[in-house]
Coordinates of C-alpha atoms and ligand atoms in Angstrom, one line a residue:
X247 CA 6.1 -2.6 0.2
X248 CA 2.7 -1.5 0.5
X249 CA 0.0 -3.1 -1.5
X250 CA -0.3 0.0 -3.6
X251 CA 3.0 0.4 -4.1
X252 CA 3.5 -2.6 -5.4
X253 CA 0.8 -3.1 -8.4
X254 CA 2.4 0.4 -9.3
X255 CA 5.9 -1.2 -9.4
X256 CA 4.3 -3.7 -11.8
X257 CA 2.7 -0.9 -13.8
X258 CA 5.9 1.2 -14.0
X259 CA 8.2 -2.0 -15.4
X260 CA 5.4 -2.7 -18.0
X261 CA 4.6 1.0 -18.7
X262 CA 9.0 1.4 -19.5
X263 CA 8.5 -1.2 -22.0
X264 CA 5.9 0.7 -23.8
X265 CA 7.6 3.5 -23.1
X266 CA 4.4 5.7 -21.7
X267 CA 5.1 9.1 -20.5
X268 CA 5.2 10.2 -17.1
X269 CA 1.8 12.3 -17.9
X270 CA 0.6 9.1 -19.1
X271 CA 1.4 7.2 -15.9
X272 CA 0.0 9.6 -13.8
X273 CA -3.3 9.6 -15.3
X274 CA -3.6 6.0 -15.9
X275 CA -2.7 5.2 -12.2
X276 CA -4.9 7.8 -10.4
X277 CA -7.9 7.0 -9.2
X278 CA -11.2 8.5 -11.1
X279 CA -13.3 7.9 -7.5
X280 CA -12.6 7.6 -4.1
X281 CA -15.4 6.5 -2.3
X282 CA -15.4 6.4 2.0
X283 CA -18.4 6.6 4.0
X284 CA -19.5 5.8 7.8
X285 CA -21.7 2.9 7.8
X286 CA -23.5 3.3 11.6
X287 CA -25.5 0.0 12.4
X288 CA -27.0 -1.3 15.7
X289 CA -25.8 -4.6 17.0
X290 CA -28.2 -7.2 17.9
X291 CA -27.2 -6.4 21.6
X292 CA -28.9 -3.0 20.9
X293 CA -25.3 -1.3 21.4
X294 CA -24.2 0.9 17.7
X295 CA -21.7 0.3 16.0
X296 CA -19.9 2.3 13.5
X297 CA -18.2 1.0 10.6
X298 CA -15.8 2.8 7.3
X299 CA -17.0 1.3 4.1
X300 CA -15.1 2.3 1.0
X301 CA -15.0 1.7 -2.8
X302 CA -12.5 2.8 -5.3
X303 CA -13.7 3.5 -8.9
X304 CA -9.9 3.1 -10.5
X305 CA -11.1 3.7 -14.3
X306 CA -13.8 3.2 -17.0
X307 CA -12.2 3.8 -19.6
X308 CA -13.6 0.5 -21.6
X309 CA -17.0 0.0 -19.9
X310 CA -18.6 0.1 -16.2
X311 CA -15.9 -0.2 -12.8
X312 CA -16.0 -3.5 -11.9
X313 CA -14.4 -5.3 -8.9
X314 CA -15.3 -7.3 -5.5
X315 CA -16.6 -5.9 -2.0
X316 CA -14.0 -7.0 0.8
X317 CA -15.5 -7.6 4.4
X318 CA -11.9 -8.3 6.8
X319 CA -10.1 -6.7 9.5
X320 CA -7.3 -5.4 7.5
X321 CA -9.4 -3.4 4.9
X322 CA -8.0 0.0 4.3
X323 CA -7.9 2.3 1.6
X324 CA -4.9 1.5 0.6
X325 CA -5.8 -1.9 0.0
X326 CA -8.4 -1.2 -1.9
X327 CA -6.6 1.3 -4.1
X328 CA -4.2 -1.0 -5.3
X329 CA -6.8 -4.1 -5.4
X330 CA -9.1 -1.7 -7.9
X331 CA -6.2 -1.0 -9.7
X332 CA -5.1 -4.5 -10.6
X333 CA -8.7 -5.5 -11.5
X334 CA -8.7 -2.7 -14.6
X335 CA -5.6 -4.3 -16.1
X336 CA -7.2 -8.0 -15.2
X337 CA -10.5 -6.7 -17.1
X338 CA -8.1 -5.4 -20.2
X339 CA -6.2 -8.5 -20.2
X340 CA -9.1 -10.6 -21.2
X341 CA -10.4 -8.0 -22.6
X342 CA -13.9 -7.2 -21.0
X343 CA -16.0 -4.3 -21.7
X344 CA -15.4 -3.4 -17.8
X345 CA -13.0 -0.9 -16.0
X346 CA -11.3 -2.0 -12.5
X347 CA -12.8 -0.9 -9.0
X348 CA -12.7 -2.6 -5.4
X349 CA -14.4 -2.3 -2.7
X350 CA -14.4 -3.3 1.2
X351 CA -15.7 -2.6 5.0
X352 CA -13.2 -3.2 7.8
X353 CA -14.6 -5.8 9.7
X354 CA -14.5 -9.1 11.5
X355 CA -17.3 -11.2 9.7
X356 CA -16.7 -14.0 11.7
X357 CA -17.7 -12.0 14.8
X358 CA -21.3 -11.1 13.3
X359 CA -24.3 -12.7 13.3
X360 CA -26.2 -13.1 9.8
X361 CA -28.1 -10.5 10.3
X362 CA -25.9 -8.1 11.1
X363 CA -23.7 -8.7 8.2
X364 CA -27.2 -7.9 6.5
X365 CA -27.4 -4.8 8.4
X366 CA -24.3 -3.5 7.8
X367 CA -24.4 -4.5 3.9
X368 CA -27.8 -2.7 3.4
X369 CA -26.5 0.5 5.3
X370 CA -23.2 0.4 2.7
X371 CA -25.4 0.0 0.2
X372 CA -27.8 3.4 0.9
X373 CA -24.1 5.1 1.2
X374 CA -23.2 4.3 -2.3
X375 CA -25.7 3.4 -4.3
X376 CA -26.2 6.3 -6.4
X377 CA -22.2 5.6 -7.5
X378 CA -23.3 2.3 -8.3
X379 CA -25.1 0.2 -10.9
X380 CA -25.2 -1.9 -14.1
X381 CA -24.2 0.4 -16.1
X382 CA -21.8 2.2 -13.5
X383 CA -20.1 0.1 -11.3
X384 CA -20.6 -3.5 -11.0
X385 CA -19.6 -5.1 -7.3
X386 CA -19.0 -9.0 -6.9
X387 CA -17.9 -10.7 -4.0
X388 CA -14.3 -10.9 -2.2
X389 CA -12.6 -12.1 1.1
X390 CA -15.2 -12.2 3.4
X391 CA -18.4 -12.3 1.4
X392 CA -20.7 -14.4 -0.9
X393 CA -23.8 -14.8 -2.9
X394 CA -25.7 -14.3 0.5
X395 CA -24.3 -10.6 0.2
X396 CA -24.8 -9.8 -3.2
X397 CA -28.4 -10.7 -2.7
X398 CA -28.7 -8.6 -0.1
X399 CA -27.3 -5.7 -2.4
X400 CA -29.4 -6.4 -5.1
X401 CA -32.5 -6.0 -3.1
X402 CA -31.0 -3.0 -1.3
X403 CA -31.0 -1.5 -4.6
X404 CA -33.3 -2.0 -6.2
X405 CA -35.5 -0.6 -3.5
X406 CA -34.2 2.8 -4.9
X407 CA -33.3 2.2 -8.6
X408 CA -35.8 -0.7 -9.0
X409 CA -35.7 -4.1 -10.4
X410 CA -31.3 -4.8 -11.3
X411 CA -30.2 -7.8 -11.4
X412 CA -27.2 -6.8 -13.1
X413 CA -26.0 -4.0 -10.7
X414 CA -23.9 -7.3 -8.7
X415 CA -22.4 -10.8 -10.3
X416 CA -22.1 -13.9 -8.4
X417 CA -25.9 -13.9 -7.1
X418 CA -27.2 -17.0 -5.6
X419 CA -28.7 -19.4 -8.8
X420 CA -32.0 -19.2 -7.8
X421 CA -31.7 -14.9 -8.0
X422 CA -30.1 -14.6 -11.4
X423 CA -27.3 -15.9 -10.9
X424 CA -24.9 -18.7 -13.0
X425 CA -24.3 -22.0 -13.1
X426 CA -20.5 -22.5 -13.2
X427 CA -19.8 -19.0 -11.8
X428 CA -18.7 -19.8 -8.1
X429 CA -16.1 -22.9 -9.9
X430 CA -14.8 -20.9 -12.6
X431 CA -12.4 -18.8 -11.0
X432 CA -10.1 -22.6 -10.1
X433 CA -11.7 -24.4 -13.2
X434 CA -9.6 -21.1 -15.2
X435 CA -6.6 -21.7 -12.8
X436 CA -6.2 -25.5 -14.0
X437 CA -7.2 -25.0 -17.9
X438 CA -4.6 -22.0 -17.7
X439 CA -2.0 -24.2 -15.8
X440 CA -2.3 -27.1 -18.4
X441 CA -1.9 -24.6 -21.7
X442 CA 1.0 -23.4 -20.2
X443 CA 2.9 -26.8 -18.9
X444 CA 2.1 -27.5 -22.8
X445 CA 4.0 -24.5 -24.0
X446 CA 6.8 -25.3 -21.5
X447 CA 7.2 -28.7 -23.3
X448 CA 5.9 -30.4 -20.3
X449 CA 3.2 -33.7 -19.7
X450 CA 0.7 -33.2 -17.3
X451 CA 1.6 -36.9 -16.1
X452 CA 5.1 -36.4 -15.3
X453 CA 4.1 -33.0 -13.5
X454 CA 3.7 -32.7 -9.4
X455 CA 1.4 -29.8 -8.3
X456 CA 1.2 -28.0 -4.5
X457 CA -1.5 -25.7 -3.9
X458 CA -1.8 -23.7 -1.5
X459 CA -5.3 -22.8 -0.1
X460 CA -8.3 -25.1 -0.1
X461 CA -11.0 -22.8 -0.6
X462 CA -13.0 -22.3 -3.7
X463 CA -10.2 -21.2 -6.2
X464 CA -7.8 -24.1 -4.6
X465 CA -10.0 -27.3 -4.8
X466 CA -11.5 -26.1 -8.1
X467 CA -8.3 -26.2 -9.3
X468 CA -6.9 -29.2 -7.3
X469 CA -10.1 -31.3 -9.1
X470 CA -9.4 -29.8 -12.6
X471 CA -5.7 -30.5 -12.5
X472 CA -6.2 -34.1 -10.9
X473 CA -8.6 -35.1 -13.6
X474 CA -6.1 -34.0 -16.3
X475 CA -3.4 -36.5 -15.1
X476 CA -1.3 -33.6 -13.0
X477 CA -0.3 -35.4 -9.8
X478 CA -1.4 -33.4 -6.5
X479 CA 0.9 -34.3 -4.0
X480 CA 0.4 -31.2 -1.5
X481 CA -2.9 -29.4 -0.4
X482 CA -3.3 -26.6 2.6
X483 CA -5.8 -24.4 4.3
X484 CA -6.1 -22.6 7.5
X485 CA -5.1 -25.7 9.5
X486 CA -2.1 -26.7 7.5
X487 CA -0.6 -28.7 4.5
X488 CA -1.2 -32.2 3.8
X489 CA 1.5 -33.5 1.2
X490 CA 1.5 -37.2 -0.1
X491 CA 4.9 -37.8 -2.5
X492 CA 2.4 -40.1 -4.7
X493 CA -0.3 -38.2 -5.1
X494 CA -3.2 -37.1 -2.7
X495 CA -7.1 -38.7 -3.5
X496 CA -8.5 -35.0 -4.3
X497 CA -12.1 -36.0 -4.6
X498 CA -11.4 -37.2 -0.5
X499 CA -10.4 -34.2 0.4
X500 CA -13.4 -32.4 -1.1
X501 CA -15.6 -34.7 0.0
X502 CA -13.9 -34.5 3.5
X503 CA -13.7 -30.4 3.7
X504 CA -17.4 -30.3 2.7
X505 CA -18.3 -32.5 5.7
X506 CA -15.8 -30.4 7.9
X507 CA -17.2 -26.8 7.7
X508 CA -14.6 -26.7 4.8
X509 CA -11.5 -27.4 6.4
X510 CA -9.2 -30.0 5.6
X511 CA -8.1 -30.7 9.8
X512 CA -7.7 -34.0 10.5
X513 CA -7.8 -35.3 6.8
X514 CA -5.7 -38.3 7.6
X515 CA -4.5 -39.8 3.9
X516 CA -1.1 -37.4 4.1
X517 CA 1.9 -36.2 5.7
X518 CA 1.4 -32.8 8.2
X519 CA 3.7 -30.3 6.7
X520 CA 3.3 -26.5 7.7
X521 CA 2.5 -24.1 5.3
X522 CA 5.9 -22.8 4.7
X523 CA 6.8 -26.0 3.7
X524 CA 4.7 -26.6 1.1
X525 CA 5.7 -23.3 -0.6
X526 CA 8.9 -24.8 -0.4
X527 CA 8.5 -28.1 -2.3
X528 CA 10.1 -29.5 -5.1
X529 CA 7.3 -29.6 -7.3
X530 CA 6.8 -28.4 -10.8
X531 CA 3.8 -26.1 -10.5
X532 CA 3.2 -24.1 -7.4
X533 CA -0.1 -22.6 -7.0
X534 CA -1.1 -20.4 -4.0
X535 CA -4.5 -19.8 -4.0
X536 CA -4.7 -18.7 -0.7
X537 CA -3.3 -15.3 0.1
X538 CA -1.6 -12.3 -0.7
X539 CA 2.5 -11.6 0.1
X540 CA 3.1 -14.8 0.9
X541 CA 6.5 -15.5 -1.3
X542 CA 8.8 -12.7 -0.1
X543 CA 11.8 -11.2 0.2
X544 CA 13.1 -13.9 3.2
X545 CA 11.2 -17.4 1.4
X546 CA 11.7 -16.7 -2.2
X547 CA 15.4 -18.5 -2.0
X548 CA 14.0 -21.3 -0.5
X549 CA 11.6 -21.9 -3.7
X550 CA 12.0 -24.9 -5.6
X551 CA 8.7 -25.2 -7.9
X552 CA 10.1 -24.9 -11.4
X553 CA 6.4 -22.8 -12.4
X554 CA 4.0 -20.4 -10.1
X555 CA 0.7 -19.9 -11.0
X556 CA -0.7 -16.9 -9.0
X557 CA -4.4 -18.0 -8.1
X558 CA -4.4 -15.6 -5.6
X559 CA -4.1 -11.7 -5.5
X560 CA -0.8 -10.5 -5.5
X561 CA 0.7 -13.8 -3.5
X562 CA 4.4 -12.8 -5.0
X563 CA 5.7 -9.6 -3.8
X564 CA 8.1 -7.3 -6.6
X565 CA 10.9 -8.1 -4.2
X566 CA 10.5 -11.8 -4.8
X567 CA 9.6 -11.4 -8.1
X568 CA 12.9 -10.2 -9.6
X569 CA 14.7 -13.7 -7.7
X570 CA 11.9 -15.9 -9.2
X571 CA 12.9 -14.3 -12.6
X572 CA 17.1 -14.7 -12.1
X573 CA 16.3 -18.3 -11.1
X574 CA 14.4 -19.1 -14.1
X575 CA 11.0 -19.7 -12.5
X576 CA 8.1 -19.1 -14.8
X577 CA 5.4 -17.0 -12.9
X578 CA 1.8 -17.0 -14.5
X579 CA 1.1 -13.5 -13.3
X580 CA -2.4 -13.2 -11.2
X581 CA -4.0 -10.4 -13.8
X582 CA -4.2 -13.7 -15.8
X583 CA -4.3 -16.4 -13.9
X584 CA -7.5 -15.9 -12.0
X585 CA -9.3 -14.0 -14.6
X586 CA -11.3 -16.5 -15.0
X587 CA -14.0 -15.9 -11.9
X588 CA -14.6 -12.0 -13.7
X589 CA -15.2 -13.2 -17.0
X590 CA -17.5 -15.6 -15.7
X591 CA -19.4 -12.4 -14.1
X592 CA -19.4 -11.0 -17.0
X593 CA -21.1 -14.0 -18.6
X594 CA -23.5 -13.7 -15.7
X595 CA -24.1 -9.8 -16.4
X596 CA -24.8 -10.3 -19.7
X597 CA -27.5 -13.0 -19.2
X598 CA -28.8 -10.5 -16.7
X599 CA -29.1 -7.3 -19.1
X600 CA -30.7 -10.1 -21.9
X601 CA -33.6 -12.1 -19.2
X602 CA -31.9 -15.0 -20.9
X603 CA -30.3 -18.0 -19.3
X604 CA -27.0 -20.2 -20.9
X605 CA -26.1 -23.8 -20.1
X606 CA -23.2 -24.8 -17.8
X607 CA -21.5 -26.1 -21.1
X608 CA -21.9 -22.7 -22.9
X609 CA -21.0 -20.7 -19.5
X610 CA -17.8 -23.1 -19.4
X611 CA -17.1 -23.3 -23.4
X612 CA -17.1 -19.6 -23.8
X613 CA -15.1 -19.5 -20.9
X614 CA -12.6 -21.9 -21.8
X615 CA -12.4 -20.0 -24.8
X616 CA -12.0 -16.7 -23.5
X617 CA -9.5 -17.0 -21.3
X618 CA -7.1 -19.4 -23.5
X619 CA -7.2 -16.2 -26.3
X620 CA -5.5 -14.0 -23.9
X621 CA -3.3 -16.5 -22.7
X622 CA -2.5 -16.7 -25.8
X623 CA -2.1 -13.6 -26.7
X624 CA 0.1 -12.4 -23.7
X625 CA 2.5 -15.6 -24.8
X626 CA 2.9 -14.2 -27.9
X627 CA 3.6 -10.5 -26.1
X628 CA 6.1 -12.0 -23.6
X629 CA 7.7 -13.5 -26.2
X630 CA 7.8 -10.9 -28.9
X631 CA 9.4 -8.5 -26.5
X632 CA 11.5 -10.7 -24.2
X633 CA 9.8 -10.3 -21.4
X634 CA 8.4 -12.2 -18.9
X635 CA 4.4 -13.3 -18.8
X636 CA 3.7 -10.6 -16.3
X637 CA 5.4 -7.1 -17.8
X638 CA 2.9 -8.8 -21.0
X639 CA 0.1 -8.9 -18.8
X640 CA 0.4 -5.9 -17.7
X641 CA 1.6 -4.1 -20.9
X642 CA -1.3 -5.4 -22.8
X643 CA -3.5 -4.6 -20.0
X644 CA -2.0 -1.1 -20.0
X645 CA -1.8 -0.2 -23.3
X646 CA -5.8 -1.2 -24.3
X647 CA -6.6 1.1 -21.6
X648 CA -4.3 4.2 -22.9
X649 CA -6.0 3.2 -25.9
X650 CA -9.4 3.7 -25.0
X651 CA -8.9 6.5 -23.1
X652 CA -6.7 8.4 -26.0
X653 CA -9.8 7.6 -28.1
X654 CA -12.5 8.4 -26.1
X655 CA -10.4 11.6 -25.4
X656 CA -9.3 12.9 -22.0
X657 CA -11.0 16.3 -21.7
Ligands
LIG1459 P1 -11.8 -19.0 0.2 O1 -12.1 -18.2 1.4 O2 -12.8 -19.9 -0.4 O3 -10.5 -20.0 0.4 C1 -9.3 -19.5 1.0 C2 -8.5 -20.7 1.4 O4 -7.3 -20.3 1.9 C3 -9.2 -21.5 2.6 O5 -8.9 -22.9 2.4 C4 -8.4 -21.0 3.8 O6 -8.4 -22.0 4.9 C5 -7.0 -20.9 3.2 N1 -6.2 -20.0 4.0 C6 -6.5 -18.9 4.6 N2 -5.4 -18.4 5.2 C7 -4.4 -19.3 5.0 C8 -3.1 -19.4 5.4 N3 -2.5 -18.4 6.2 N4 -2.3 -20.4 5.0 C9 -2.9 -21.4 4.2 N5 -4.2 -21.3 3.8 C10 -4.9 -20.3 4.2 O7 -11.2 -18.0 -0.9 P2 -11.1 -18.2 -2.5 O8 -12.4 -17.6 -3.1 O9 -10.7 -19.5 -2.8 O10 -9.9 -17.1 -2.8 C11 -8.6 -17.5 -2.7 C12 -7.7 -16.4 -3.3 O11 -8.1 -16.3 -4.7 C13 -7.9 -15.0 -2.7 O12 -6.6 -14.4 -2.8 C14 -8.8 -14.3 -3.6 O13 -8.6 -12.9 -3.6 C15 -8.4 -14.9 -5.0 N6 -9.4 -14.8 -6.0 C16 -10.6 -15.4 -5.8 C17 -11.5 -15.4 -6.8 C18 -12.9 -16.1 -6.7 O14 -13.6 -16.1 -7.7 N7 -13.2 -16.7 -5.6 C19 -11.3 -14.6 -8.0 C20 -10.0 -14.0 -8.1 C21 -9.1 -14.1 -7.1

């Protein structure tokens, strides 16, 4: 399936539950904005290049788009349809006064020097900005880019709409941005993953945990989770897994990525599994935080983690999805599960439209707090209707959206 098709498979199996009409479903699934523009730069060779940005505004029904800028390879359209669409049910689910967009440029960051990823940013940014801004569409970084980048946009800008700090979120600290923004994405993974080992019945103690991915999202997690008593026995990245059966020292292997241009090769305390393997351990919680697709059709039988918590975007494929159900594996569905690094934008946004400044403690109470109501509240969905935590997700995500819109009226 193609990424598109498959958050609208998710859609269609939560909008049957709430029984939406097919009028409905078109409206709520098409795209308000379509964004693509050329994005010509010259190299620092003096040859030109020419790149495709694009950015799809999905809907705004309950406040300004918001969603991340992509810079990779694979970037495509549809890609980024079907990424903008997820983030305006992630953005109902917790219920933030933000809509859902994405964005991207189809390159190769790792074959660019700084300056022209600067470049090619500041030429995106004259394409689109007059479809952008704080109270219009709110970009945030993705695959491929960082604070550097968002920076970069800010100033790019403001140059023609003037001083903004809140027309992008997850800014460096020193240039409006948050304290506890870049953790909060993993720190929401592991608070999320401990409410609902609780509400299975579970003790973080007797629990084993494998994540996948090592990045931010990953050891964020990996730290929260180790700190609560959950034993980590598998980790992974780009250069493979590392699985110890009694648990692996995750402030080592922090410590050790940091020092290693943040990979975990040659991290010596652990077994070398592959990748595939660790998807495949007998673990209780199974978190990929890495990328997208990567429990399929030919894996998913070969699961044995009793619960998946999708850190990543879209790591469980509908195809998978249904055999993860029959063999009663709980899925925490990604809408929800890594809400967390959007609401703490938001936070950040807010600060921004105020000139006022919280502590890390109020950034990570208010957090904490947020994201724990609408776990709870898609529990008590999910349970209600008999249905599992995603189709709540989503139908919760779904219906405040049909709401707004119905209110707001469509004509
Ligand atoms: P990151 O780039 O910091 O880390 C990605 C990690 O995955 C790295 O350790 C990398 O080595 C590893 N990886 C890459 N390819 C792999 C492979 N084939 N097998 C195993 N590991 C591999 O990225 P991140 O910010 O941690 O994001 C991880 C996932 O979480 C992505 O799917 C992203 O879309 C999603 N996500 C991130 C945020 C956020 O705030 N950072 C928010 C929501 C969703």
């Amino acid at each position: 399936m193609k990424a598109f098709e498959s958050s609208t498979y998710y859609f269609n199996q939560a909008a049957d539950i709430l029984g939406l009409e097919e009028s409905w479903r078109t409206l709520l699934l098409t795209p308000k904005r379509e964004v693509q523009v050329q994005v010509p730069v010259e190299m620092d060779d003096g040859s030109l290049q020419t790149f495709i940005g694009y950015r799809v505004q999905h809907d705004n029904a309950r406040g300004p788009f918001k969603g991340g800028l992509r810079y990779h390879p694979e970037v495509d359209l549809d890609e980024v349809r079907a990424l903008a669409s997820l983030m305006t049910w992630k953005t109902a689910v917790v219920d933030l006064p933000y809509g859902g967009a994405k964005g991207g440029i189809a390159l190769n960051p790792r074959e660019l020097s700084r300056r022209e990823l600067e470049r090619i940013t500041r030429v995106f940014i004259d394409q689109i900005h007059d479809v952008i801004g704080p109270d219009i569409d709110i970009p945030a970084p993705d695959m491929g880019t960082n604070a550097d980048v968002m920076a970069w946009i800010m100033n790019q800008y403001g140059k023609y709409h003037g001083f903004s700090p809140g027309v992008v979120t997850s800014k460096p600290i020193e240039l409006f941005g948050m304290p506890g923004r870049e953790e909060a994405t993993g720190r929401e993974v592991g608070i999320l993953t401990i409410k609902l080992i609780g509400r299975l019945g579970k003790k973080a103690k007797d629990c084993t945990v494998a994540i996948q991915g090592f990045g931010n999202v990953g050891s964020h997690a990996a730290k929260l989770l180790s700190e609560a008593d959950f034993k980590v026995v598998a980790i992974s990245d780009l250069s493979g897994a590392y699985y110890a059966p009694n648990g692996i020292p995750v402030m080592d292997a922090i410590r050790y990525a940091n020092q290693n241009q943040n990979s975990l090769k040659g991290f010596s305390e652990c077994e070398l599994i592959s990748n595939q393997q660790l998807l495949e351990l007998d673990v209780d919680v199974l978190i990929p935080a890495a990328l997208g697709g990567v429990i399929h059709e030919e894996n998913v039988h070969s699961i044995r983690a009793k619960t998946i918590i999708e850190a990543a975007n879209g790591p469980v494929l509908p195809e998978a999805d249904c055999v993860l159900q029959e063999k009663g594996i709980t899925v925490l569905p990604d809408i929800l599960a890594n809400a967390g690094g959007v609401s703490a934008s938001y936070f950040e946004w807010v600060q921004n439209r105020q000139h006022y400044r919280w502590t890390l403690d109020r950034v990570r109470q208010e957090l904490d707090a947020l994201m724990l109501r609408a776990f709870d509240h898609v529990w008590d969905v999910a349970k209600e209707r008999k249905v599992s935590l995603r189709v709540a997700a989503f139908a919760v995500g779904i219906e405040r959206v049909r709401r707004a819109t119905y209110l707001a009226g469509v004509n």
